[in-house]
């Protein structure tokens, strides 16, 4: 029996363009072209001729290469992979792809930022999209989620308002990819339902280290339906195997210049290197009878169900193992739609979800230029498609036979499934009520879960949140907007509001205490469950080398770190080689001026018998180490390399130069012994890298 995964592979082969090496260049009509560098002209210096069909076709095709970018989530990166369930979920859902652990369902995932255009930088402060298309045997299922579990508004009719507010200001199209401007904060300060998601936006969750290291959430409460027609409310969670890790704001901003493609490159490189990212799919299940037993409304997408209240139950895993072959054909043309569901998965009356069920199809029609986008290879289901839908722009299927139902001329086909248990049947929810344009009372508490998020943060996370608010509001020109936002924050937490007020020069609110007591420790990046397996696989480690370096030591350390799965690069003033202490040439991977500390997860300064004073004096090296330290990254130093780190002590960097012993202090791992690195040093450095960042350091100057 072939699995949907095999079917998708086969389909892909069928849609691949002919091998460019298989013959000469042709026109779109298949006519062989002998020359494509000069247009057809009347004489050597004469005008171009209209009859040059190759010229006209080439230019026309070029002029029409762009399609409208997505109105939101324009900037993205995607990859293929597969999903497999751990066990049958038949008790809750009849969805075929959640039944059999031996069946792999192919997927395509697109990660994205929201605000910025297609060419904007990756490491902006923003929500990240996490959209998954499952090509199941029963049709395509799209789980179109984000890396935050809550959204900014409760009803989709507000979406254009919210998006207009966060997008660049209409008069000057500023800022690109950023929320730090007047209109967003004006909206936020007047629309307190945004506050919970805003807390997430101000936290480090909004600047992920890697798409491979972020959680995903379906956000809405959906409904599972089993074969007996019994419904169960469900919230979806993706948890990355590598743990959840973030950048710091200063670093994220510098990354925007040093490598605007930081996140998409990271995803691409990891998959190319065979380091396939993996997520566990978990579900929070709520029996229908418990619908009204929470102190918030399950239909309100600005609320989470704390994990402590309803645990997340792991049900399967997803692995991304193949990069697209063509960005436009696949990542750009992929069309997600929340209403793409399969039997066993259904909607709830969440008004945000209901609006999305309209908006996604509508947006694809304009973006992909017509109704036939499901025929594009990346969107094409592996399940057979038989419809009476016909014609339209870009129709690429040659239909035969009748195109209406009922018919007798076509033998009554395609026939209704009738009582076929495989057919999709909407959950028979009982609904009755008056037509009203009014928000339910149960949606009216906007502050207690914003406070829950704040209360759940570690001290260092709270500090980052305060700094983020100060940065964002500090960029807002209208003082009234700053003040009104602080007033709203005072309803979340008095201490937070006061700290923000002090930073942005508006009056501190009177109350300074906690307003709400709720907390969910599982939300902190310090939570054990978000730390991953502690492995250092795919962490980028810079080794700063120079002439006189102990090359033997470097080679051994590199091998030890590579054995743990880290990616180690030797950096020096210039590319090429340095001359080791033994007189041998040692290869350099990159020249320091082409990179920066922000592109690495950790730095190591090896030793050498020569005096390292000249290295310490190198401003590039000092900046590299200082930045790594400031950003909480592990810093390792061996032998005389310790002196480089110690040179930064006057600026506030804490370093132990204890003699001839591996010492690990707040992620600074040193050993002044000359020669080979000890096993203790390697272990301490690996542990420090495995922790990702070290927040308990004194601040450095400079
Ligand atoms: Fe949306 C794209 C996620 C609310 C309307 N959305 C889009 C994408 C993601 C999300 C990940 C990009 C998909 C891709 O990679 O192609 N959106 C969300 C989440 C929401 C949400 C998690 C709240 C829980 N969205 C939302 C609302 C509306 C939209 C309330 C409109 C009523 N979203 C769209 C859209 C987009 C879109 C305009 C733009 C491009 C596209 O759909 O294909 O239709």
PDB file of N, CA and C in Angstrom, residues 528-582:
ATOM      1  N   UNK A 528      11.281  23.956  32.207  1.00  0.00           N
ATOM      2  CA  UNK A 528      12.000  22.738  31.823  1.00  0.00           C
ATOM      3  C   UNK A 528      11.482  22.184  30.486  1.00  0.00           C
ATOM      4  N   UNK A 529      10.158  22.216  30.324  1.00  0.00           N
ATOM      5  CA  UNK A 529       9.551  21.589  29.146  1.00  0.00           C
ATOM      6  C   UNK A 529       9.873  22.338  27.858  1.00  0.00           C
ATOM      7  N   UNK A 530      10.407  23.569  27.950  1.00  0.00           N
ATOM      8  CA  UNK A 530      10.728  24.319  26.727  1.00  0.00           C
ATOM      9  C   UNK A 530      12.219  24.334  26.445  1.00  0.00           C
ATOM     10  N   UNK A 531      12.991  23.669  27.263  1.00  0.00           N
ATOM     11  CA  UNK A 531      14.438  23.785  27.116  1.00  0.00           C
ATOM     12  C   UNK A 531      15.027  22.801  26.118  1.00  0.00           C
ATOM     13  N   UNK A 532      14.184  21.909  25.605  1.00  0.00           N
ATOM     14  CA  UNK A 532      14.689  20.932  24.640  1.00  0.00           C
ATOM     15  C   UNK A 532      15.533  19.898  25.349  1.00  0.00           C
ATOM     16  N   UNK A 533      16.346  19.187  24.559  1.00  0.00           N
ATOM     17  CA  UNK A 533      17.106  18.091  25.169  1.00  0.00           C
ATOM     18  C   UNK A 533      18.495  18.548  25.633  1.00  0.00           C
ATOM     19  N   UNK A 534      18.753  19.872  25.601  1.00  0.00           N
ATOM     20  CA  UNK A 534      20.051  20.383  26.079  1.00  0.00           C
ATOM     21  C   UNK A 534      21.179  20.138  25.096  1.00  0.00           C
ATOM     22  N   UNK A 535      20.856  19.537  23.937  1.00  0.00           N
ATOM     23  CA  UNK A 535      21.927  19.234  22.987  1.00  0.00           C
ATOM     24  C   UNK A 535      22.400  20.523  22.310  1.00  0.00           C
ATOM     25  N   UNK A 536      23.609  20.481  21.778  1.00  0.00           N
ATOM     26  CA  UNK A 536      24.133  21.679  21.108  1.00  0.00           C
ATOM     27  C   UNK A 536      24.130  21.478  19.588  1.00  0.00           C
ATOM     28  N   UNK A 537      23.356  20.534  19.118  1.00  0.00           N
ATOM     29  CA  UNK A 537      23.301  20.267  17.670  1.00  0.00           C
ATOM     30  C   UNK A 537      22.943  21.538  16.898  1.00  0.00           C
ATOM     31  N   UNK A 538      23.695  21.779  15.861  1.00  0.00           N
ATOM     32  CA  UNK A 538      23.531  22.921  14.927  1.00  0.00           C
ATOM     33  C   UNK A 538      23.817  24.283  15.554  1.00  0.00           C
ATOM     34  N   UNK A 539      24.302  24.334  16.802  1.00  0.00           N
ATOM     35  CA  UNK A 539      24.703  25.639  17.349  1.00  0.00           C
ATOM     36  C   UNK A 539      25.966  26.095  16.626  1.00  0.00           C
ATOM     37  N   UNK A 540      25.995  27.372  16.307  1.00  0.00           N
ATOM     38  CA  UNK A 540      27.123  27.930  15.555  1.00  0.00           C
ATOM     39  C   UNK A 540      28.144  28.470  16.549  1.00  0.00           C
ATOM     40  N   UNK A 541      29.341  27.925  16.499  1.00  0.00           N
ATOM     41  CA  UNK A 541      30.370  28.370  17.443  1.00  0.00           C
ATOM     42  C   UNK A 541      31.536  28.986  16.673  1.00  0.00           C
ATOM     43  N   UNK A 542      31.916  30.210  17.041  1.00  0.00           N
ATOM     44  CA  UNK A 542      33.039  30.886  16.390  1.00  0.00           C
ATOM     45  C   UNK A 542      34.304  30.641  17.199  1.00  0.00           C
ATOM     46  N   UNK A 543      35.379  30.264  16.503  1.00  0.00           N
ATOM     47  CA  UNK A 543      36.683  30.144  17.161  1.00  0.00           C
ATOM     48  C   UNK A 543      37.562  31.232  16.572  1.00  0.00           C
ATOM     49  N   UNK A 544      38.026  32.146  17.409  1.00  0.00           N
ATOM     50  CA  UNK A 544      38.802  33.287  16.905  1.00  0.00           C
ATOM     51  C   UNK A 544      40.280  32.903  16.879  1.00  0.00           C
ATOM     52  N   UNK A 545      40.831  32.784  15.684  1.00  0.00           N
ATOM     53  CA  UNK A 545      42.230  32.344  15.570  1.00  0.00           C
ATOM     54  C   UNK A 545      43.081  33.476  14.985  1.00  0.00           C
ATOM     55  N   UNK A 546      44.373  33.360  15.229  1.00  0.00           N
ATOM     56  CA  UNK A 546      45.320  34.326  14.660  1.00  0.00           C
ATOM     57  C   UNK A 546      46.668  33.617  14.543  1.00  0.00           C
ATOM     58  N   UNK A 547      47.624  34.258  13.924  1.00  0.00           N
ATOM     59  CA  UNK A 547      48.948  33.645  13.829  1.00  0.00           C
ATOM     60  C   UNK A 547      49.430  33.295  15.235  1.00  0.00           C
ATOM     61  N   UNK A 548      50.073  32.153  15.347  1.00  0.00           N
ATOM     62  CA  UNK A 548      50.598  31.743  16.650  1.00  0.00           C
ATOM     63  C   UNK A 548      49.617  30.901  17.451  1.00  0.00           C
ATOM     64  N   UNK A 549      48.452  30.645  16.884  1.00  0.00           N
ATOM     65  CA  UNK A 549      47.436  29.879  17.605  1.00  0.00           C
ATOM     66  C   UNK A 549      47.901  28.429  17.829  1.00  0.00           C
ATOM     67  N   UNK A 550      47.448  27.863  18.911  1.00  0.00           N
ATOM     68  CA  UNK A 550      47.759  26.455  19.177  1.00  0.00           C
ATOM     69  C   UNK A 550      46.824  25.602  18.306  1.00  0.00           C
ATOM     70  N   UNK A 551      47.290  25.320  17.081  1.00  0.00           N
ATOM     71  CA  UNK A 551      46.418  24.687  16.087  1.00  0.00           C
ATOM     72  C   UNK A 551      45.978  23.294  16.528  1.00  0.00           C
ATOM     73  N   UNK A 552      46.885  22.620  17.222  1.00  0.00           N
ATOM     74  CA  UNK A 552      46.548  21.263  17.680  1.00  0.00           C
ATOM     75  C   UNK A 552      45.363  21.315  18.656  1.00  0.00           C
ATOM     76  N   UNK A 553      45.465  22.304  19.551  1.00  0.00           N
ATOM     77  CA  UNK A 553      44.384  22.477  20.535  1.00  0.00           C
ATOM     78  C   UNK A 553      43.062  22.805  19.828  1.00  0.00           C
ATOM     79  N   UNK A 554      43.149  23.706  18.835  1.00  0.00           N
ATOM     80  CA  UNK A 554      41.928  24.109  18.132  1.00  0.00           C
ATOM     81  C   UNK A 554      41.317  22.900  17.430  1.00  0.00           C
ATOM     82  N   UNK A 555      42.165  22.127  16.764  1.00  0.00           N
ATOM     83  CA  UNK A 555      41.647  20.963  16.033  1.00  0.00           C
ATOM     84  C   UNK A 555      40.931  20.013  16.992  1.00  0.00           C
ATOM     85  N   UNK A 556      41.552  19.767  18.137  1.00  0.00           N
ATOM     86  CA  UNK A 556      40.942  18.822  19.088  1.00  0.00           C
ATOM     87  C   UNK A 556      39.614  19.374  19.625  1.00  0.00           C
ATOM     88  N   UNK A 557      39.589  20.675  19.952  1.00  0.00           N
ATOM     89  CA  UNK A 557      38.353  21.267  20.493  1.00  0.00           C
ATOM     90  C   UNK A 557      37.266  21.226  19.433  1.00  0.00           C
ATOM     91  N   UNK A 558      37.650  21.562  18.209  1.00  0.00           N
ATOM     92  CA  UNK A 558      36.660  21.547  17.111  1.00  0.00           C
ATOM     93  C   UNK A 558      36.061  20.168  16.950  1.00  0.00           C
ATOM     94  N   UNK A 559      36.950  19.178  16.983  1.00  0.00           N
ATOM     95  CA  UNK A 559      36.443  17.801  16.804  1.00  0.00           C
ATOM     96  C   UNK A 559      35.472  17.443  17.921  1.00  0.00           C
ATOM     97  N   UNK A 560      35.831  17.842  19.141  1.00  0.00           N
ATOM     98  CA  UNK A 560      34.967  17.504  20.282  1.00  0.00           C
ATOM     99  C   UNK A 560      33.607  18.192  20.143  1.00  0.00           C
ATOM    100  N   UNK A 561      33.620  19.451  19.711  1.00  0.00           N
ATOM    101  CA  UNK A 561      32.348  20.181  19.581  1.00  0.00           C
ATOM    102  C   UNK A 561      31.540  19.650  18.395  1.00  0.00           C
ATOM    103  N   UNK A 562      32.251  19.334  17.308  1.00  0.00           N
ATOM    104  CA  UNK A 562      31.559  18.801  16.123  1.00  0.00           C
ATOM    105  C   UNK A 562      30.920  17.454  16.461  1.00  0.00           C
ATOM    106  N   UNK A 563      31.607  16.680  17.313  1.00  0.00           N
ATOM    107  CA  UNK A 563      31.053  15.375  17.694  1.00  0.00           C
ATOM    108  C   UNK A 563      29.722  15.553  18.424  1.00  0.00           C
ATOM    109  N   UNK A 564      29.543  16.691  19.056  1.00  0.00           N
ATOM    110  CA  UNK A 564      28.275  16.989  19.741  1.00  0.00           C
ATOM    111  C   UNK A 564      27.250  17.579  18.777  1.00  0.00           C
ATOM    112  N   UNK A 565      27.654  17.762  17.519  1.00  0.00           N
ATOM    113  CA  UNK A 565      26.708  18.271  16.517  1.00  0.00           C
ATOM    114  C   UNK A 565      26.792  19.766  16.275  1.00  0.00           C
ATOM    115  N   UNK A 566      27.723  20.464  16.955  1.00  0.00           N
ATOM    116  CA  UNK A 566      27.836  21.919  16.754  1.00  0.00           C
ATOM    117  C   UNK A 566      28.510  22.203  15.410  1.00  0.00           C
ATOM    118  N   UNK A 567      28.273  23.406  14.912  1.00  0.00           N
ATOM    119  CA  UNK A 567      28.927  23.831  13.673  1.00  0.00           C
ATOM    120  C   UNK A 567      29.979  24.862  14.071  1.00  0.00           C
ATOM    121  N   UNK A 568      31.236  24.509  13.839  1.00  0.00           N
ATOM    122  CA  UNK A 568      32.326  25.349  14.334  1.00  0.00           C
ATOM    123  C   UNK A 568      33.022  26.025  13.159  1.00  0.00           C
ATOM    124  N   UNK A 569      33.245  27.321  13.286  1.00  0.00           N
ATOM    125  CA  UNK A 569      33.951  28.041  12.222  1.00  0.00           C
ATOM    126  C   UNK A 569      35.124  28.795  12.813  1.00  0.00           C
ATOM    127  N   UNK A 570      36.271  28.726  12.102  1.00  0.00           N
ATOM    128  CA  UNK A 570      37.453  29.476  12.536  1.00  0.00           C
ATOM    129  C   UNK A 570      37.437  30.832  11.843  1.00  0.00           C
ATOM    130  N   UNK A 571      37.521  31.891  12.631  1.00  0.00           N
ATOM    131  CA  UNK A 571      37.486  33.251  12.099  1.00  0.00           C
ATOM    132  C   UNK A 571      38.832  33.925  12.372  1.00  0.00           C
ATOM    133  N   UNK A 572      39.304  34.665  11.389  1.00  0.00           N
ATOM    134  CA  UNK A 572      40.534  35.436  11.581  1.00  0.00           C
ATOM    135  C   UNK A 572      40.393  36.758  10.852  1.00  0.00           C
ATOM    136  N   UNK A 573      41.368  37.620  11.060  1.00  0.00           N
ATOM    137  CA  UNK A 573      41.370  38.941  10.419  1.00  0.00           C
ATOM    138  C   UNK A 573      41.095  38.893   8.930  1.00  0.00           C
ATOM    139  N   UNK A 574      41.768  37.931   8.286  1.00  0.00           N
ATOM    140  CA  UNK A 574      41.582  37.766   6.840  1.00  0.00           C
ATOM    141  C   UNK A 574      41.288  36.302   6.564  1.00  0.00           C
ATOM    142  N   UNK A 575      40.708  36.070   5.423  1.00  0.00           N
ATOM    143  CA  UNK A 575      40.399  34.687   5.014  1.00  0.00           C
ATOM    144  C   UNK A 575      41.704  33.985   4.632  1.00  0.00           C
ATOM    145  N   UNK A 576      41.634  32.704   4.318  1.00  0.00           N
ATOM    146  CA  UNK A 576      42.835  31.974   3.885  1.00  0.00           C
ATOM    147  C   UNK A 576      43.347  31.118   5.006  1.00  0.00           C
ATOM    148  N   UNK A 577      44.543  31.450   5.518  1.00  0.00           N
ATOM    149  CA  UNK A 577      45.125  30.629   6.581  1.00  0.00           C
ATOM    150  C   UNK A 577      45.800  31.518   7.626  1.00  0.00           C
ATOM    151  N   UNK A 578      45.988  30.966   8.814  1.00  0.00           N
ATOM    152  CA  UNK A 578      46.897  31.584   9.781  1.00  0.00           C
ATOM    153  C   UNK A 578      48.020  30.575  10.012  1.00  0.00           C
ATOM    154  N   UNK A 579      49.116  31.058  10.556  1.00  0.00           N
ATOM    155  CA  UNK A 579      50.228  30.144  10.826  1.00  0.00           C
ATOM    156  C   UNK A 579      50.203  29.771  12.293  1.00  0.00           C
ATOM    157  N   UNK A 580      50.021  28.487  12.547  1.00  0.00           N
ATOM    158  CA  UNK A 580      49.925  28.008  13.921  1.00  0.00           C
ATOM    159  C   UNK A 580      51.277  28.092  14.625  1.00  0.00           C
ATOM    160  N   UNK A 581      51.257  27.860  15.947  1.00  0.00           N
ATOM    161  CA  UNK A 581      52.480  27.914  16.746  1.00  0.00           C
ATOM    162  C   UNK A 581      53.511  26.906  16.240  1.00  0.00           C
ATOM    163  N   UNK A 582      53.023  25.814  15.661  1.00  0.00           N
ATOM    164  CA  UNK A 582      53.940  24.793  15.147  1.00  0.00           C
ATOM    165  C   UNK A 582      54.445  25.135  13.746  1.00  0.00           C
TER     166      UNK A 582
END
